[in-house]
Coordinates of C-alpha atoms and ligand atoms in Angstrom, one line a residue:
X256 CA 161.4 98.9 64.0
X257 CA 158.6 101.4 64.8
X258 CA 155.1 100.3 65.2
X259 CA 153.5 99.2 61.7
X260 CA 149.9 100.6 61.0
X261 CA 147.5 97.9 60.4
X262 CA 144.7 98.8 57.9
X263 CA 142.0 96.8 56.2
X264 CA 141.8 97.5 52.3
X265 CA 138.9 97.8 50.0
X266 CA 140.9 96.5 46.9
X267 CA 137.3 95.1 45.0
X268 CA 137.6 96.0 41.4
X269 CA 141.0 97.6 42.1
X270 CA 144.0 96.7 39.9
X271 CA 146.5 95.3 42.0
X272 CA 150.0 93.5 40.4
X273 CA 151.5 90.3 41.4
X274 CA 155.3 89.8 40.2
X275 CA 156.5 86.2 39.8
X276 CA 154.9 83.0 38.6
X277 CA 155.5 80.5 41.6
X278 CA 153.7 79.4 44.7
X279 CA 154.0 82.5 46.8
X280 CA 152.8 84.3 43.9
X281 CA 149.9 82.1 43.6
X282 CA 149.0 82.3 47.2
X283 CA 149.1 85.9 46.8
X284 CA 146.8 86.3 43.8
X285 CA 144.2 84.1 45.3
X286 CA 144.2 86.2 48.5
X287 CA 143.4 89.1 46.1
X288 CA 141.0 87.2 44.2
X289 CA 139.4 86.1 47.3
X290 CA 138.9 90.4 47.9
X291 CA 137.8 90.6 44.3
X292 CA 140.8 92.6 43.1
X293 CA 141.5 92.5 39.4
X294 CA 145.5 91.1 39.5
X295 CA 148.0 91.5 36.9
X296 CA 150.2 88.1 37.2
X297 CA 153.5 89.3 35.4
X298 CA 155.7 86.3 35.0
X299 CA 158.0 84.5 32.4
X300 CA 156.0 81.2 33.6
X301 CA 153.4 79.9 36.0
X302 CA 153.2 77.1 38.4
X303 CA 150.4 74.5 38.4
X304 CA 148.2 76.6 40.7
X305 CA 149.0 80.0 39.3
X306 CA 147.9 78.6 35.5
X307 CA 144.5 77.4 37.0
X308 CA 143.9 81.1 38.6
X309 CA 145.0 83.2 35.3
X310 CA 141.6 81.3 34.1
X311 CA 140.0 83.3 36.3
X312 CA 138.6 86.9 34.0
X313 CA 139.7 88.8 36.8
X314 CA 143.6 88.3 36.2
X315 CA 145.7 89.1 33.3
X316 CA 148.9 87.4 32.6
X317 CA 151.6 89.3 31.2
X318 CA 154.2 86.3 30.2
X319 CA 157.2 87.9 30.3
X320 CA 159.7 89.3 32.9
X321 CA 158.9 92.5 34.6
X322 CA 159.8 95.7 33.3
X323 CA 159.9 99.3 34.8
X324 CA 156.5 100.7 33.8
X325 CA 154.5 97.2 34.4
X326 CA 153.0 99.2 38.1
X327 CA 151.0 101.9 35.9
X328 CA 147.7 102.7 37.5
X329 CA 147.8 99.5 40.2
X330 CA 146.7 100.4 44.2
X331 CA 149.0 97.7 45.4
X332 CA 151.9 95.6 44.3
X333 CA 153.2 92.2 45.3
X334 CA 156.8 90.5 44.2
X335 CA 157.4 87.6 44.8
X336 CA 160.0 86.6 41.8
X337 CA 162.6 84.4 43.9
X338 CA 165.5 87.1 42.0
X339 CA 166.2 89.2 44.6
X340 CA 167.0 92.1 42.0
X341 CA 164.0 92.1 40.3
X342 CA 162.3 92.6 43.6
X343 CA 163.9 94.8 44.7
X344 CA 163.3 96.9 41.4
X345 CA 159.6 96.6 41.9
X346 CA 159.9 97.3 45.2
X347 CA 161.9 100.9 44.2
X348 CA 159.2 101.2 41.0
X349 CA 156.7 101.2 43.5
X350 CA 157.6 103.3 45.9
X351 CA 158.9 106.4 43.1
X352 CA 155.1 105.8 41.8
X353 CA 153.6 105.8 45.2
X354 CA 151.8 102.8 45.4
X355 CA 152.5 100.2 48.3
X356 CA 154.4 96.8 47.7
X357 CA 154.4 93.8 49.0
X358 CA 158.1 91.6 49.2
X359 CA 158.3 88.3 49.7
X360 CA 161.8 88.0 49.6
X361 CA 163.0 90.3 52.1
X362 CA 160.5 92.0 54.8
X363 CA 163.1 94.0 56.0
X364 CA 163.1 96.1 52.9
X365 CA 159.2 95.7 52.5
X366 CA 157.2 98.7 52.6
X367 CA 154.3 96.6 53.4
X368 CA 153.3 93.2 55.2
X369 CA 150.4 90.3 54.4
X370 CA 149.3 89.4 57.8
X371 CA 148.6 85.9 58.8
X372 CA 144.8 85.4 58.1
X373 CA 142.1 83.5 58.7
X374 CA 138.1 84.2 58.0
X375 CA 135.3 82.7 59.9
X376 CA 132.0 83.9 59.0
X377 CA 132.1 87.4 58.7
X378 CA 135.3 88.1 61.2
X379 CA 138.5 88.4 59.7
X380 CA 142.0 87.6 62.2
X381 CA 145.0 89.1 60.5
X382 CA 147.9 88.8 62.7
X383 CA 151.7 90.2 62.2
X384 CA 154.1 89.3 65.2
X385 CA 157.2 91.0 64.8
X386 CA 159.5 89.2 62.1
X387 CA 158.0 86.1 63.2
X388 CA 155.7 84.8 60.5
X389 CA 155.4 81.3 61.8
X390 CA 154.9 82.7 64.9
X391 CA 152.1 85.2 63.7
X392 CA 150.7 81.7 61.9
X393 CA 150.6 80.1 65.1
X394 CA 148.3 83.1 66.8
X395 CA 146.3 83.5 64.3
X396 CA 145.7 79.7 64.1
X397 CA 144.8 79.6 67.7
X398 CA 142.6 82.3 67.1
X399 CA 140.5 80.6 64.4
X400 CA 140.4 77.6 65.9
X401 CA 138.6 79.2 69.1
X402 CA 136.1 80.8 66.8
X403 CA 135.7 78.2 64.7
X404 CA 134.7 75.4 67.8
X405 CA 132.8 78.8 70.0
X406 CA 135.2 78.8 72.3
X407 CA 135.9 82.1 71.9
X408 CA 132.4 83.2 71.6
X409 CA 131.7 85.9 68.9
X410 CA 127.5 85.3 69.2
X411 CA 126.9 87.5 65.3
X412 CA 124.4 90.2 65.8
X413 CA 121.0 89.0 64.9
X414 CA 120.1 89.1 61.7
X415 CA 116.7 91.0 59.7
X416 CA 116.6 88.1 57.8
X417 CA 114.9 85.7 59.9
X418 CA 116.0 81.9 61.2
X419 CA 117.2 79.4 60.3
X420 CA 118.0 75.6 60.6
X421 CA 121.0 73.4 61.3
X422 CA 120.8 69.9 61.6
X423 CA 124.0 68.9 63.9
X424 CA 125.4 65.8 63.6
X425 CA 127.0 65.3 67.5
X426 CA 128.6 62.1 67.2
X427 CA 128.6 59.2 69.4
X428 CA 128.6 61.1 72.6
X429 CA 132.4 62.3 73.6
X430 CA 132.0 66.0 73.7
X431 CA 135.3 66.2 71.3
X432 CA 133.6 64.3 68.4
X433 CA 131.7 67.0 67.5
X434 CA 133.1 68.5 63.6
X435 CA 134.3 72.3 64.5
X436 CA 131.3 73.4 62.6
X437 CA 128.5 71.7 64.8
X438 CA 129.9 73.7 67.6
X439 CA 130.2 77.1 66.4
X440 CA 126.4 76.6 65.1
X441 CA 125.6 75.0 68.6
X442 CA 127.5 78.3 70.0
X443 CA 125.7 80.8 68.0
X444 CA 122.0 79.3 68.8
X445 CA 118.8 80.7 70.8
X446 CA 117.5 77.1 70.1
X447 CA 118.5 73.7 71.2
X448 CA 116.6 71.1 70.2
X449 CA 118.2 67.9 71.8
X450 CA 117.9 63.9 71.7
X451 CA 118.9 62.0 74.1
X452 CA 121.3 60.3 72.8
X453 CA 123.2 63.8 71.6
X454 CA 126.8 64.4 73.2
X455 CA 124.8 66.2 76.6
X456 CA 128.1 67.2 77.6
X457 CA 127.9 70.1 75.2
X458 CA 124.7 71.3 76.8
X459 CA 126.8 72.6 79.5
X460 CA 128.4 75.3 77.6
X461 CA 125.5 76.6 76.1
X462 CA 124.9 80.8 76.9
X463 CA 121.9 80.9 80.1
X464 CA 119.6 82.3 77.5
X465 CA 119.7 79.5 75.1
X466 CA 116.6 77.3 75.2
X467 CA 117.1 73.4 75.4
X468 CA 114.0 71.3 74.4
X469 CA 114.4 68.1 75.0
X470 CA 113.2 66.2 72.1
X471 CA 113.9 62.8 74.2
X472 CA 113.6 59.8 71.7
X473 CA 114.7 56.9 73.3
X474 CA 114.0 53.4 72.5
X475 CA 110.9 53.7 74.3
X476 CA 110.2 57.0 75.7
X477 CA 109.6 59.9 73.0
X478 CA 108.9 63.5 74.8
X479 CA 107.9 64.9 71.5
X480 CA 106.3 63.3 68.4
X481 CA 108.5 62.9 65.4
X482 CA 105.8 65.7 63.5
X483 CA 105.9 67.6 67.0
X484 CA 109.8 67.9 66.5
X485 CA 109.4 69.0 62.4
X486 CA 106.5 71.4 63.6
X487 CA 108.7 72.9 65.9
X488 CA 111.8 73.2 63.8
X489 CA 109.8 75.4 61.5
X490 CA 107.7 77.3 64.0
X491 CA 110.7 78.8 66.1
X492 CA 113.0 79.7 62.5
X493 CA 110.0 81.2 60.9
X494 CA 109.8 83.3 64.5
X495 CA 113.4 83.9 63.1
X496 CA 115.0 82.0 65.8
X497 CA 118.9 80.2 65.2
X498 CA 117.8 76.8 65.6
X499 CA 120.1 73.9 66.2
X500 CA 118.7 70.3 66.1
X501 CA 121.2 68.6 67.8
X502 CA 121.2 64.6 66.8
X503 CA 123.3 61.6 68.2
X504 CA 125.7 60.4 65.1
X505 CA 125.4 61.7 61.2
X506 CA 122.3 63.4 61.4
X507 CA 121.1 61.1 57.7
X508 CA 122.3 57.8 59.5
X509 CA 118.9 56.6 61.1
X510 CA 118.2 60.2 62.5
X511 CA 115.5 61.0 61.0
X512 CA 117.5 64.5 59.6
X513 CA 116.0 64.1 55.9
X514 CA 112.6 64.1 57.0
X515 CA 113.4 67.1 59.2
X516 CA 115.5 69.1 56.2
X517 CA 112.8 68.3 53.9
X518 CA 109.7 69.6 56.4
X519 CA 112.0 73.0 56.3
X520 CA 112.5 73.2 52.8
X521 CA 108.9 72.4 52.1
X522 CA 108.4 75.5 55.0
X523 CA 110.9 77.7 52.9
X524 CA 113.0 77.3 56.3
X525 CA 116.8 77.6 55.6
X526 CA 118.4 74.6 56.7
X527 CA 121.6 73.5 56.7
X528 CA 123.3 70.0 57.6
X529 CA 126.1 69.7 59.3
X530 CA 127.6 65.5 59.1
X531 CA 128.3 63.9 62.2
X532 CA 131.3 61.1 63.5
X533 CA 128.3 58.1 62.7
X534 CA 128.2 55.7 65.8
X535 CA 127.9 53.0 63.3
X536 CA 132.0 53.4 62.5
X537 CA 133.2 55.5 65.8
X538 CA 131.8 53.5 68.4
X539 CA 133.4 50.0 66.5
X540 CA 136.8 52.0 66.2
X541 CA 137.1 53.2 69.6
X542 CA 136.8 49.6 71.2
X543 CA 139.7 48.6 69.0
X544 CA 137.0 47.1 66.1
X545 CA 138.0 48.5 62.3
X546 CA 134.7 48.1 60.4
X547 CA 137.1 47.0 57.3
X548 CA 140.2 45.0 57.6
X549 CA 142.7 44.4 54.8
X550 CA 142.3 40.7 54.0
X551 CA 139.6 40.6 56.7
X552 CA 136.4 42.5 55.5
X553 CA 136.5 44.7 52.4
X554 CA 133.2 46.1 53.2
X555 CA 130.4 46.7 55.8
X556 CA 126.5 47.1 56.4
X557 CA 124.8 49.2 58.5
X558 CA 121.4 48.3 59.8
X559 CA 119.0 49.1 61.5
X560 CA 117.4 46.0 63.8
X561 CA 114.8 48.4 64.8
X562 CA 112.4 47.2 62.1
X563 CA 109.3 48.3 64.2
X564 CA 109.4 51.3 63.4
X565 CA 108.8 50.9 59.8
X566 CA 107.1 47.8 60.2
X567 CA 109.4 46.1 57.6
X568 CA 112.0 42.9 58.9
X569 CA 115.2 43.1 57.2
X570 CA 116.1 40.8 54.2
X571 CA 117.8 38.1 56.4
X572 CA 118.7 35.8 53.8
X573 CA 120.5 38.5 51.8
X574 CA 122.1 40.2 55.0
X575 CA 123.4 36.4 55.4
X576 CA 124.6 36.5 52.1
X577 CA 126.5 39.5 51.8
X578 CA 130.3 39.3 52.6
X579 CA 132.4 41.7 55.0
X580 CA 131.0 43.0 58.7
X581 CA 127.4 43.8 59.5
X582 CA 127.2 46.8 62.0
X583 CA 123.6 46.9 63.7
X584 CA 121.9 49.9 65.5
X585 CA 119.2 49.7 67.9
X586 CA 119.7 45.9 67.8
X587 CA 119.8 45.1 72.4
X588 CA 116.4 44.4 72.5
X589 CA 115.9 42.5 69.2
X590 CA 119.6 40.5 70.0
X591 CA 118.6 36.9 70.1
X592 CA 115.8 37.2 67.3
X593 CA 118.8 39.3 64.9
X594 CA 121.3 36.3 66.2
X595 CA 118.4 33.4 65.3
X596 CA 118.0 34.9 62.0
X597 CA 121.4 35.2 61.1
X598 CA 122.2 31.8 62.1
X599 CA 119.5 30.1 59.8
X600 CA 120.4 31.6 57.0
X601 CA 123.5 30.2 57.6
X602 CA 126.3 31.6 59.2
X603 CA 128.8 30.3 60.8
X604 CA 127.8 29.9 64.6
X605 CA 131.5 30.5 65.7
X606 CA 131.4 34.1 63.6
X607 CA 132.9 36.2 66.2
X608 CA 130.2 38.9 68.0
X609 CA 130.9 42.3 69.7
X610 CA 128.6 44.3 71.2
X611 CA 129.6 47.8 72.6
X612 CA 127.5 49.7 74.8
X613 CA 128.1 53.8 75.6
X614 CA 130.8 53.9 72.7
X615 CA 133.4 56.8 73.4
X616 CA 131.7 57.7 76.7
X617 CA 133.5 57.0 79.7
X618 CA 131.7 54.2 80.8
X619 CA 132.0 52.7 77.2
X620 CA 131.7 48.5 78.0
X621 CA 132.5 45.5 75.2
X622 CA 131.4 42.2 75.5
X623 CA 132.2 39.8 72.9
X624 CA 131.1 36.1 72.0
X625 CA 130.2 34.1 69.2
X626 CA 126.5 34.1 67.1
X627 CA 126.9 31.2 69.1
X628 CA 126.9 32.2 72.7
X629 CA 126.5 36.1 72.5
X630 CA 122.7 36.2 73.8
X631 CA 123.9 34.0 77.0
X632 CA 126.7 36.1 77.5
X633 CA 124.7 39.5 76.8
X634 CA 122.0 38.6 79.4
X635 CA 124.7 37.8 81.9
X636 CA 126.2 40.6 81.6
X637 CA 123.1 42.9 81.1
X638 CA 123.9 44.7 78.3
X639 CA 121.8 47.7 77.8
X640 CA 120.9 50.5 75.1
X641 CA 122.6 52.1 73.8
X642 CA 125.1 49.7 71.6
X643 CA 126.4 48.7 68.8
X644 CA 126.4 45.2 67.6
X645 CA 129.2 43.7 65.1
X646 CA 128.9 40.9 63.5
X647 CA 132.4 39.5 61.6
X648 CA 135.7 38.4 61.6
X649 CA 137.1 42.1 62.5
X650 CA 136.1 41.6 66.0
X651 CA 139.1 39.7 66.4
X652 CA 141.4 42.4 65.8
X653 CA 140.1 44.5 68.6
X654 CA 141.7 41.2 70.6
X655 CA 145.0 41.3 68.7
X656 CA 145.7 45.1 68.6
X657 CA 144.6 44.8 72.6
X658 CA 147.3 42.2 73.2
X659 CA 150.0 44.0 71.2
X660 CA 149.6 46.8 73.1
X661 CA 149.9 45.0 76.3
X662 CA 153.3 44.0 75.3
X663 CA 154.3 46.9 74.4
X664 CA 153.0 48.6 77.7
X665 CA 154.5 45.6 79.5
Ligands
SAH944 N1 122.4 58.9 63.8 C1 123.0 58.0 64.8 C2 122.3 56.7 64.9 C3 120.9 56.9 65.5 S1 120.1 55.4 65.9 C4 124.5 57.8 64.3 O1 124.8 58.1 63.2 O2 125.2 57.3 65.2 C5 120.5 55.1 67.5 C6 121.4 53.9 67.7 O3 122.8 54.4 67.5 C7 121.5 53.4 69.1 O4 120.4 52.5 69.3 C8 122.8 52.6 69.0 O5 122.7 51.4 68.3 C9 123.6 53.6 68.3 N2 124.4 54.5 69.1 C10 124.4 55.8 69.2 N3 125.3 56.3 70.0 C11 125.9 55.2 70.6 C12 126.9 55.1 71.6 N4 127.5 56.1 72.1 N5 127.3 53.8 71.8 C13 126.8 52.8 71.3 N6 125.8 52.9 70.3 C14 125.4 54.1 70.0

């Protein structure tokens, strides 16, 4: 086989064909679509996905079978009928009218090859490895996965038209939680704006010239001001910096991100948000705790036991009412008062307790007791900020599923 000659086509507002009415054919015409090629679909009958794309007032359907003639005035020409005859007739059509053509029964007789692709942002990877095509899939999969998380850092030329925003959910604190998205943002950024209880890890790989400001809220000690943080945000976009706000958690699950997004918008800041693995759910899950159980808990409350902040206690009495497991944040320091409150409105003093500090950290520690003798056992222990505190009957599987898989080790 001699070398192939790779080229990028223009093919917006070009007619292109696409012979055959099944799945290859529809994952053919939406690649054109994607290009913004006008696509004659010529087919007898159309799959589910290729009858939801001939909606589209860029494509035409001709229902009927191909027919010598059908290529007239198209740039490009893909078969894909599943009758080896017929594609081969378009293939022969094609090439007597001089127009390239596409098989996707026999690439051995194609005159030309779809690559494997992937886009992220604005970079395209089309890869062809020999008459591999699982094999070029597997390349170009590696490929966009390394853009995708920065690891393969493509830093896109600065744009004219100023900063921007993203608010970065980080998760609980493994570096690996991070959604692919955070990362390439947090790979792309002159700006870090940090808290403290962000996955620090991912500092680390930051560029030299990125700037970290530590924004530092703990439970005590804030470096900057909550309107110092929003002030900031704004200042360094509008200066048309790439500014990523990197929070602990889902940025919207007591981070304060909505404030932030809504100081930007009211700046006419772009801003995007970017979710985040919520401690509330991760940190439960990695010590072995499902936040809902089958037959256990069919549902579960998150709260916040950090009620200085707004001033406001929560509604005990209806927290004590409502069925399922009750997840608390920023509850170590208000433990006993949470437990005391939770007792007199009535539950059970032998519902089962779990507090984990550090979740998915490599220090990550559970202690677990009863609303009964948690605060004794908490103190003894000295268990510290930050953690997460559940409250229910799924505790108890984190026991079970630990047992199990000591038999099964042993
Ligand atoms: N937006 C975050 C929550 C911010 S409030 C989220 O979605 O996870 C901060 C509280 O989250 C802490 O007081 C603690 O209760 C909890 N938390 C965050 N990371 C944690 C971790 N790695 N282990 C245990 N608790 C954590």
């Amino acid at each position: 086989m001699s070398p192939r000659y790779p080229l990028v086509l223009d093919v917006s507002g070009l007619r292109t064909v696409v012979v055959g009415g099944g799945p290859v054919a529809a994952r053919r015409t939406r690649g054109l679509l994607d290009a913004d090629a006008t696509v004659l679909v010529i087919a007898p009958e159309l799959c589910e996905d290729l009858a939801v794309l001939v909606s589209d007032p860029r494509v035409t359907w001709l229902a009927r079978a191909y027919a010598t003639g059908d290529l007239a005035g198209a740039w490009l020409a893909q078969t894909a009928t599943g009758d080896l005859e017929t594609d081969a007739q378009v293939a022969a059509d094609a090439e007597a009218a001089g127009i390239w053509c596409v098989r996707a029964d026999d690439a051995s007789h194609s005159a030309a090859w779809t690559p494997a692709t992937a886009r992220v942002d604005d970079v395209t990877v089309a890869v062809s490895a020999g008459r591999d095509p699982r094999r070029a899939r597997a390349i170009k999969d590696r490929i966009a996965v390394q853009l995708e998380t920065g690891e393969l850092p493509v830093r896109r030329r600065r744009r004219d038209h100023g900063g921007h925003v993203a608010l970065v959910g980080g998760g609980p604190g493994d570096p690996g939680l991070i959604t692919a998205r955070g990362r390439r943002l947090l790979a792309d950024a002159d700006v870090v704006v940090v808290d403290r209880l962000a996955p620090r890890a991912l500092l680390a790989e930051l560029d030299a010239d990125v700037e970290v400001i530590e924004a530092g809220k703990g439970p005590r000690a804030h470096t900057l001001t909550q309107s110092e943080i929003n002030d900031l945000l704004v200042e360094r976009a509008l200066a048309g910096q790439r500014v990523v706000r990197l929070k602990g958690g889902d940025p919207f699950v007591f981070g304060r991100g909505a404030e932030e997004a809504l100081v930007c918008a009211e700046a006419g800041v772009p801003c995007e948000v970017v979710p985040g693995v919520t401690s509330a759910v991760a940190v439960p899950g990695y010590a072995g705790i499902p936040v809902t159980h089958r037959g256990v808990a069919r549902q579960f409350t998150v709260i916040s036991a950090h009620h200085a902040r707004d001033g406001a206690e929560p509604d005990w009495s209806s927290l004590a009412a409502i069925e399922g497991t009750l997840v608390f944040l920023m509850g170590v320091g208000q433990l006993a008062g949470l437990v005391d409150s939770l007792l007199e409105q009535g539950r059970p003093p032998a519902t089962p307790v779990a507090i984990v500090e550090r979740g998915t950290l490599p220090d990550q520690r559970t202690t677990t007791g009863t609303l009964e003798t948690i605060v004794a056992i908490a103190t003894a222990h000295e268990v510290r900020s930050p953690a997460v505190i559940i409250v229910g009957e799924v505790v108890t599987v984190a026991a079970e599923l630990a047992k199990l898989r000591g038999r099964s080790l042993g």
